[in-house]
Tab-separated table of C-alpha atoms and ligand atoms in Angstrom:
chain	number	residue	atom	x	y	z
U	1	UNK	CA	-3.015	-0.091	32.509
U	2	UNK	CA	-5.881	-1.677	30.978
U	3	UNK	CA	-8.229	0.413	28.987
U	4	UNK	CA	-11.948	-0.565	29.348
U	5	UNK	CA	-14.346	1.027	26.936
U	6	UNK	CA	-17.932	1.592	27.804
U	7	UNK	CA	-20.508	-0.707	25.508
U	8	UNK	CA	-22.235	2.234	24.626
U	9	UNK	CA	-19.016	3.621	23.006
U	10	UNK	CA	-17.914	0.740	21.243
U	11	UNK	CA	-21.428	0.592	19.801
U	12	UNK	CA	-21.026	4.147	18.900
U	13	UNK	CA	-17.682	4.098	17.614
U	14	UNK	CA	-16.331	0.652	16.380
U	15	UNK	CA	-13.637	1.541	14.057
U	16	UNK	CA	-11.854	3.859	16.599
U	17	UNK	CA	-12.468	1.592	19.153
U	18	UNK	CA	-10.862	-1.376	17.794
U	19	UNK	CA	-8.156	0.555	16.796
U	20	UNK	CA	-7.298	2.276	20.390
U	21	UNK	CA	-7.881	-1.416	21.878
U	22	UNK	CA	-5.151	-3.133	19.187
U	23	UNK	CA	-2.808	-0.120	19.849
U	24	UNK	CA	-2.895	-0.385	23.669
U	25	UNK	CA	-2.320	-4.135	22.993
U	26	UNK	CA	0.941	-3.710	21.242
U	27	UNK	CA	2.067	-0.953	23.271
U	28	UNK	CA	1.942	-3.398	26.059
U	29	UNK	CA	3.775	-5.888	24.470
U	30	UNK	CA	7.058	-3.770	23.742
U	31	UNK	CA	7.243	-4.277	27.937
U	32	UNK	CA	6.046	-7.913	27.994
U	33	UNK	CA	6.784	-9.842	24.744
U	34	UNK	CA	6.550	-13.122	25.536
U	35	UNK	CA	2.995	-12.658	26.844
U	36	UNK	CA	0.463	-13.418	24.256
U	37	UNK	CA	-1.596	-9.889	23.680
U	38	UNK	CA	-4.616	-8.815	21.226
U	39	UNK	CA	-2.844	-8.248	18.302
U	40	UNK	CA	-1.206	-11.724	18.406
U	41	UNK	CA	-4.174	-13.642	19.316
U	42	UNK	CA	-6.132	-11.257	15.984
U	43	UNK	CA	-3.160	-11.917	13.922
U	44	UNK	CA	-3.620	-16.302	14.348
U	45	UNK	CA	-7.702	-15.790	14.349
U	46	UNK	CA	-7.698	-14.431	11.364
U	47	UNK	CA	-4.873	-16.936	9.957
U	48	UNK	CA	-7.312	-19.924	10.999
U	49	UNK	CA	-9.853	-18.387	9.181
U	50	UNK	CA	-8.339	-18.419	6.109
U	51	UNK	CA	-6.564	-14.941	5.862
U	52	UNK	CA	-3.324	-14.409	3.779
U	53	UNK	CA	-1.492	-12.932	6.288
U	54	UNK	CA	1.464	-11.150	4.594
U	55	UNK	CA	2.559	-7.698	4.627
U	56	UNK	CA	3.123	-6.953	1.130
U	57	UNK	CA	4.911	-3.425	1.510
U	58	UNK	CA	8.261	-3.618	3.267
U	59	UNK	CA	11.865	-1.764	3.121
U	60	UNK	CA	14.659	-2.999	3.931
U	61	UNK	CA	15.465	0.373	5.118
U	62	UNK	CA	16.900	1.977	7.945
U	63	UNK	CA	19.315	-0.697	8.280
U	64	UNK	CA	16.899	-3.661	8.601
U	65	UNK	CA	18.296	-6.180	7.340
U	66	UNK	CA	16.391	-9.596	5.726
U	67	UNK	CA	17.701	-11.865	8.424
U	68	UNK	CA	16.294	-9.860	10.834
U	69	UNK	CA	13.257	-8.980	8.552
U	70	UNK	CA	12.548	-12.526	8.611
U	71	UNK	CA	13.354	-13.326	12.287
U	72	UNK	CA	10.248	-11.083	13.140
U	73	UNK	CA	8.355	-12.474	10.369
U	74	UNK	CA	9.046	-15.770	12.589
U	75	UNK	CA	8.166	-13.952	15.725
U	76	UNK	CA	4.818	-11.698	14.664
U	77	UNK	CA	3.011	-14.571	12.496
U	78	UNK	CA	2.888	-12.378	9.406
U	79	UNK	CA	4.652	-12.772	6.073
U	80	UNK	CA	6.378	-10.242	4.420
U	81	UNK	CA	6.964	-9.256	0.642
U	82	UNK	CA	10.196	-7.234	0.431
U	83	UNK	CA	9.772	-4.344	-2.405
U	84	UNK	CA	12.534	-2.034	-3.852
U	85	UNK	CA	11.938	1.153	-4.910
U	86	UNK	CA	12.566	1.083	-8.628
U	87	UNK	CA	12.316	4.351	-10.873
U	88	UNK	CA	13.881	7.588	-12.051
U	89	UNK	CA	16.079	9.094	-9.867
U	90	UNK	CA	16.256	5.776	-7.778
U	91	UNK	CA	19.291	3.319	-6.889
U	92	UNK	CA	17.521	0.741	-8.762
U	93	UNK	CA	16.456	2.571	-12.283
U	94	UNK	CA	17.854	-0.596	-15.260
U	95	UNK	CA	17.080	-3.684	-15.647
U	96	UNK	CA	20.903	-5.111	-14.089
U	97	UNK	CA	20.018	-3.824	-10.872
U	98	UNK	CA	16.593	-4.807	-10.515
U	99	UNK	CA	17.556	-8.516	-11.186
U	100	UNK	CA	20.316	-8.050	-9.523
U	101	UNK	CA	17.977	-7.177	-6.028
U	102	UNK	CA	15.693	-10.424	-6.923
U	103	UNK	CA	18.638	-12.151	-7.211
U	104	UNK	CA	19.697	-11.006	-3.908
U	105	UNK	CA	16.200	-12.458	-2.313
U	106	UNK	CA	15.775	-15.623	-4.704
U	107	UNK	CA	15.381	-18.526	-2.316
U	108	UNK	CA	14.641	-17.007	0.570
U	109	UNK	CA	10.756	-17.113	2.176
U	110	UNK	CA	9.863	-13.943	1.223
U	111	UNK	CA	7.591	-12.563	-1.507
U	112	UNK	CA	9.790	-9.889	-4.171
U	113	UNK	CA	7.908	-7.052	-4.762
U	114	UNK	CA	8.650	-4.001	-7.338
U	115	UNK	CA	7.510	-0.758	-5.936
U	116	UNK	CA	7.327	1.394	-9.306
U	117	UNK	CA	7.965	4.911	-8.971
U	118	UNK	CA	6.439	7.741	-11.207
U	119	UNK	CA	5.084	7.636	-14.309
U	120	UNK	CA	8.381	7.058	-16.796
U	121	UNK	CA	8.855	3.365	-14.723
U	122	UNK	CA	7.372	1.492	-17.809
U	123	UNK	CA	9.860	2.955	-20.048
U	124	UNK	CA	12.835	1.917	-17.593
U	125	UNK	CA	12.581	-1.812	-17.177
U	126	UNK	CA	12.101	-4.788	-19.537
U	127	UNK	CA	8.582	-6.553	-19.612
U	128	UNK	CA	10.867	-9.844	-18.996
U	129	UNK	CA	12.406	-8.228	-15.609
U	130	UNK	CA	9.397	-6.831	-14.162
U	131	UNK	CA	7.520	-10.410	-15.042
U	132	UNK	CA	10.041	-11.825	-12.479
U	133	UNK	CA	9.212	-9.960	-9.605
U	134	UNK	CA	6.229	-11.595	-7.531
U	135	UNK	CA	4.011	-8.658	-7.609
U	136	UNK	CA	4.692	-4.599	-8.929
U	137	UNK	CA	3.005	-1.539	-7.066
U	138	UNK	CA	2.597	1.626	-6.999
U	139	UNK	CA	1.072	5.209	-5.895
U	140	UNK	CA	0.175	8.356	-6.850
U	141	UNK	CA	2.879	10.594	-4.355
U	142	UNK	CA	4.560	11.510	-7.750
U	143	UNK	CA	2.504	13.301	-10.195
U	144	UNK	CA	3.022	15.765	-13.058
U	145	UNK	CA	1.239	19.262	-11.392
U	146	UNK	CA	-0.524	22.176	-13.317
U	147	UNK	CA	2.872	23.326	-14.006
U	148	UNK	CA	3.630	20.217	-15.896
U	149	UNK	CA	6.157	19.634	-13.021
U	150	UNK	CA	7.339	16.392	-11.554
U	151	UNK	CA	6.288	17.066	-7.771
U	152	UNK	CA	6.787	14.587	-4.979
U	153	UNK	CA	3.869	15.361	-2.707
U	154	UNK	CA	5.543	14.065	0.611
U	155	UNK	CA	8.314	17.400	-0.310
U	156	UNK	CA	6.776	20.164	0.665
U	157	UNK	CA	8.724	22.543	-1.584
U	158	UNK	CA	7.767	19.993	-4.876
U	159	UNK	CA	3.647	20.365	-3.695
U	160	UNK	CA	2.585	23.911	-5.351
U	161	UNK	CA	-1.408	24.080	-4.794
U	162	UNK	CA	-2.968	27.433	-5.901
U	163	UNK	CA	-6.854	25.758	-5.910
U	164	UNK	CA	-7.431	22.699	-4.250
U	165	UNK	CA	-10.615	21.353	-5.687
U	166	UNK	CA	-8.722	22.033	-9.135
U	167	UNK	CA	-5.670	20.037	-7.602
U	168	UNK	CA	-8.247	16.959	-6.342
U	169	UNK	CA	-9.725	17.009	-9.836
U	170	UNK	CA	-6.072	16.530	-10.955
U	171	UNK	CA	-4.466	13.859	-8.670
U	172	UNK	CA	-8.299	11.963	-9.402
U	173	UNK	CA	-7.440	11.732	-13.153
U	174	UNK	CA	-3.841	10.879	-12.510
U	175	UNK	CA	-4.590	7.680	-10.435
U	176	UNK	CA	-7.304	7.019	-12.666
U	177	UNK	CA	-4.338	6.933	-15.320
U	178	UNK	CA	-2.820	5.125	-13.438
U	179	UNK	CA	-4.965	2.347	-12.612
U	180	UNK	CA	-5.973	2.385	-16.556
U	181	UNK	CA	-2.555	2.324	-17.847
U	182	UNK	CA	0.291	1.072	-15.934
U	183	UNK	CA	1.121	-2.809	-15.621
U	184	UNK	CA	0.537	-2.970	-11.639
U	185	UNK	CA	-0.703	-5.675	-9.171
U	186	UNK	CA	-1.474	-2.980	-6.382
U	187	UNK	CA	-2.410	0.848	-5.441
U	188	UNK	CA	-0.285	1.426	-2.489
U	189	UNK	CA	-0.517	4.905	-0.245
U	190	UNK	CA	-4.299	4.700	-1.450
U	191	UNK	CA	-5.625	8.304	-1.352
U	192	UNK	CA	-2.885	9.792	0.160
U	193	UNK	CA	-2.889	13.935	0.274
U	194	UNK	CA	-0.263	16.192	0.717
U	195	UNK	CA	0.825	17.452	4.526
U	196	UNK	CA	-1.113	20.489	3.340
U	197	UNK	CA	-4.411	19.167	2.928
U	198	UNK	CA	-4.657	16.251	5.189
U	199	UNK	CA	-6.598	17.854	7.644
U	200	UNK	CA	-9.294	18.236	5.327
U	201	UNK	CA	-9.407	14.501	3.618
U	202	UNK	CA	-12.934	13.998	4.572
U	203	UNK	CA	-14.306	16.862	2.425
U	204	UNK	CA	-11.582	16.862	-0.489
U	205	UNK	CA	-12.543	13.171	-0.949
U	206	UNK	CA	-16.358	13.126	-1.988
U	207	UNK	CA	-18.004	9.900	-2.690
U	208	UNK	CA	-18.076	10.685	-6.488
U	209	UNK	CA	-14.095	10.966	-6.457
U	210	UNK	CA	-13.825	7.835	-4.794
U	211	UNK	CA	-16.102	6.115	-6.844
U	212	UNK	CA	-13.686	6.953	-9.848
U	213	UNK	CA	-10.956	5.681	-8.101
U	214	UNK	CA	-12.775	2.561	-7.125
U	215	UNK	CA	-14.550	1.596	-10.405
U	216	UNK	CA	-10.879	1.828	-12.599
U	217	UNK	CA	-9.511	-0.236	-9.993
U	218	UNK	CA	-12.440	-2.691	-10.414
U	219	UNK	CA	-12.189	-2.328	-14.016
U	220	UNK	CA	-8.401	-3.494	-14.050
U	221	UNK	CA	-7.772	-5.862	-11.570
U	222	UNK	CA	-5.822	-3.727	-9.342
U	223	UNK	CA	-5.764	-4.564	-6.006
U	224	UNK	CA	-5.688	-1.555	-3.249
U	225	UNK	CA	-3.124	-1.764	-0.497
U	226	UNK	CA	-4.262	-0.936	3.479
U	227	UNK	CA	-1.664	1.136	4.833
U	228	UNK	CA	-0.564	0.279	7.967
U	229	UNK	CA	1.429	3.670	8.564
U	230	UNK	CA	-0.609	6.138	6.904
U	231	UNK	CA	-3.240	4.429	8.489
U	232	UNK	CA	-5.344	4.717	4.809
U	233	UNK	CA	-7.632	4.328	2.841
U	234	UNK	CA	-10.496	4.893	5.269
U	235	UNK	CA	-13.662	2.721	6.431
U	236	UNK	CA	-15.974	4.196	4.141
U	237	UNK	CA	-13.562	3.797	0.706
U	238	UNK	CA	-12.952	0.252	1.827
U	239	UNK	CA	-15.891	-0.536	2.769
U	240	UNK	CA	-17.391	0.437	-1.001
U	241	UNK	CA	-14.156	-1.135	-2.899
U	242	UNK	CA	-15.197	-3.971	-1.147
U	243	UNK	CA	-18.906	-4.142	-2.695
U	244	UNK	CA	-17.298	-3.029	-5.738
U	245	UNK	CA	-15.365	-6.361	-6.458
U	246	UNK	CA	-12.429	-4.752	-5.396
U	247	UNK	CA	-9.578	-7.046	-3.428
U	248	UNK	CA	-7.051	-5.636	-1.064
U	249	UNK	CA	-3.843	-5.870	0.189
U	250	UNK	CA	-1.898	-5.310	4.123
U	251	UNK	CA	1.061	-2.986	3.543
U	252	UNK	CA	3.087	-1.309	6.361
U	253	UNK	CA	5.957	0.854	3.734
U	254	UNK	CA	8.093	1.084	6.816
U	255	UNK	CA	10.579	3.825	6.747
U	256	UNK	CA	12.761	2.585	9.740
U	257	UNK	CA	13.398	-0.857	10.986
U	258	UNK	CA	9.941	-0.610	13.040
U	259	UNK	CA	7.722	-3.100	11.230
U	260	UNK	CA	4.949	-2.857	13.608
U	261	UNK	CA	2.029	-5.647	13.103
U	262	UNK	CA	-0.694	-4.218	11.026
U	263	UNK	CA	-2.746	-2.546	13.519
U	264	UNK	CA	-4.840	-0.455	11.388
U	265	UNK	CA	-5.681	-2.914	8.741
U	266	UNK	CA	-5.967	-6.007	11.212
U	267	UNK	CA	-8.886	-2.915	12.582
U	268	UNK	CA	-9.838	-2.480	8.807
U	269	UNK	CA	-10.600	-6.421	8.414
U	270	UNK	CA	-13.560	-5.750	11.706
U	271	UNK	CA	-14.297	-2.562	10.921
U	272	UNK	CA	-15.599	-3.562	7.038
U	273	UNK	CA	-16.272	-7.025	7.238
U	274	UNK	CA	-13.665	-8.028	5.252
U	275	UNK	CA	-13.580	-11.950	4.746
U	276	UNK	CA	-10.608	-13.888	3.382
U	277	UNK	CA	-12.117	-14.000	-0.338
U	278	UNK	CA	-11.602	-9.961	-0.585
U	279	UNK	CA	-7.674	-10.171	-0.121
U	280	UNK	CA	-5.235	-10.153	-2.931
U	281	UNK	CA	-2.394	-12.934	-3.629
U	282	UNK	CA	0.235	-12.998	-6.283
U	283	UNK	CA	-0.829	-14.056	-9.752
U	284	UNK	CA	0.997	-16.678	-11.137
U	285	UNK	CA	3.448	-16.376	-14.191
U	286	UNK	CA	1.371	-15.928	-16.891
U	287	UNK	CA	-1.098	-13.900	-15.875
U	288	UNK	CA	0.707	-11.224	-13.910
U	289	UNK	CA	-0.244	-7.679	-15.212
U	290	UNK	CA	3.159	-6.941	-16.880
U	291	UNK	CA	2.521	-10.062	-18.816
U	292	UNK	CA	-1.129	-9.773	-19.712
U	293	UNK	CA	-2.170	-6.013	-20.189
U	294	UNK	CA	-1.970	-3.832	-23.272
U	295	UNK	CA	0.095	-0.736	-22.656
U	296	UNK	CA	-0.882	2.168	-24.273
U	297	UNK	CA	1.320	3.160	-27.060
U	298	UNK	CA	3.201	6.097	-25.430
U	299	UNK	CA	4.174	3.840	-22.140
U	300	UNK	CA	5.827	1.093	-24.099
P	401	ZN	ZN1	7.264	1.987	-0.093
């Protein structure tokens, strides 16, 4: 049943607005998908207009496999960069098996993407293998706590918070780290917070912790992803990155076969004005971070 939102409202509330109106669109076309909807006619607008349209942060997980991957690449209009998870504790943790997934993707028309997990990655891989990968990323969902403790902060039983500004102050200077140190294209999962503390992201966030986190990306070239699924970063952090210099990225990090279509950052690119000059691409060989930034002494 169509949806129709009062002008007032949309005035009043823009970003939400958009947002409900895309959803409702592709909720309706799970039941009619050969009918052209919002989301597809949004998706080809902004394609005309100049927009990279690729989806820089999928799995193929949950049994999706790249032939299908790229049969709804075919289907949706959007291109997709296929990342594996490469780090401690992960299937792909040496050098053999990270060429060993490019090789597996070499050829076909999808970007190869490197999503680098924790802070030991550097250590793990050659500069040579990384360099081959289109594009490396990363997030902050893995930091060393006030425990000195490796704690995943989607695992609830990892995520030990005793004081939360204390804990803010912490994850602030570990991105920050991050952004300074590590050889990375992209911040993916952008200001993510544990289950814990979600509810309060408005407050926990302040402008001056955000500005931290904007300026070192600024500083270093790193481009900061719009997650489709945890529907983040929000308006207002875009919306400064943006007059910061800062250049962003569409990433859905899928953790089923549902791809969806970008919803929240196809909202994101209204909501903040976003033009085709503020989105990231690949850098070619030569100048790709791995290749061109100093490490710092301990990382290499
Ligand atoms: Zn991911």
């Amino acid at each position: 049943m169509p949806v129709r939102l009062k002008p007032a409202m949309m005035r009043l509330l823009p970003g939400v607005a958009t947002i409900l109106l895309l959803s409702l669109a592709s909720a309706a076309t799970a039941d009619q998908p050969s009918k052209p909807d919002a989301v597809e006619a949004e998706i080809a607008r902004l394609k005309k207009a100049g927009f990279p349209m690729v989806d820089f942060h999928v799995h193929l997980k949950g049994g999706l496999t790249l032939d299908e991957a790229l049969a709804m690449s075919r289907r949706t209009g959007i291109r997709y960069g296929i990342a594996a998870n490469c780090g401690l504790k992960f299937p792909i943790h040496d050098d053999r098996d990270a060429l060993q997934f490019i090789r597996s993707l070499k050829g076909r028309p999808v970007y190869i993407g490197m999503q680098a997990e924790g802070r030991e990655w550097p250590r793990l891989f050659s500069k040579e293998t990384v360099a081959k990968f289109d594009y490396v990323f990363t997030d902050a969902m893995t930091i060393v706590d006030h425990r000195g403790h490796r704690a995943r902060l989607w695992v609830e039983n990892e995520v030990d918070i005793p004081d939360k500004q204390a804990f803010m102050e912490l994850l602030v200077r570990t991105i920050v780290g991050i952004l300074n140190n590590e050889p990375i294209d992209i911040y993916a999962n952008p200001t993510y917070l544990p289950r814990m503390l979600a509810a309060q992201y408005d407050q926990l966030w302040t402008p001056d912790r955000l500005g931290k986190i904007i300026h070192a990306a600024a500083r270093n070239g790193v481009a900061i992803e719009i997650s489709n699924s945890l529907r983040l970063p929000k308006p207002a952090f875009i919306k400064q990155a943006k007059k910061a210099g800062v250049k962003f990225t569409f990433g859905t990090n899928n953790s089923n076969r549902n791809l969806g279509r970008l919803e929240y950052c196809l909202a994101m690119v209204q909501v903040c004005g976003l033009t085709p000059e503020d989105m990231w691409m690949p850098k070619p060989d030569g100048q790709k971070p791995i290749q061109i930034k100093r490490l710092r002494k301990d990382q290499q």
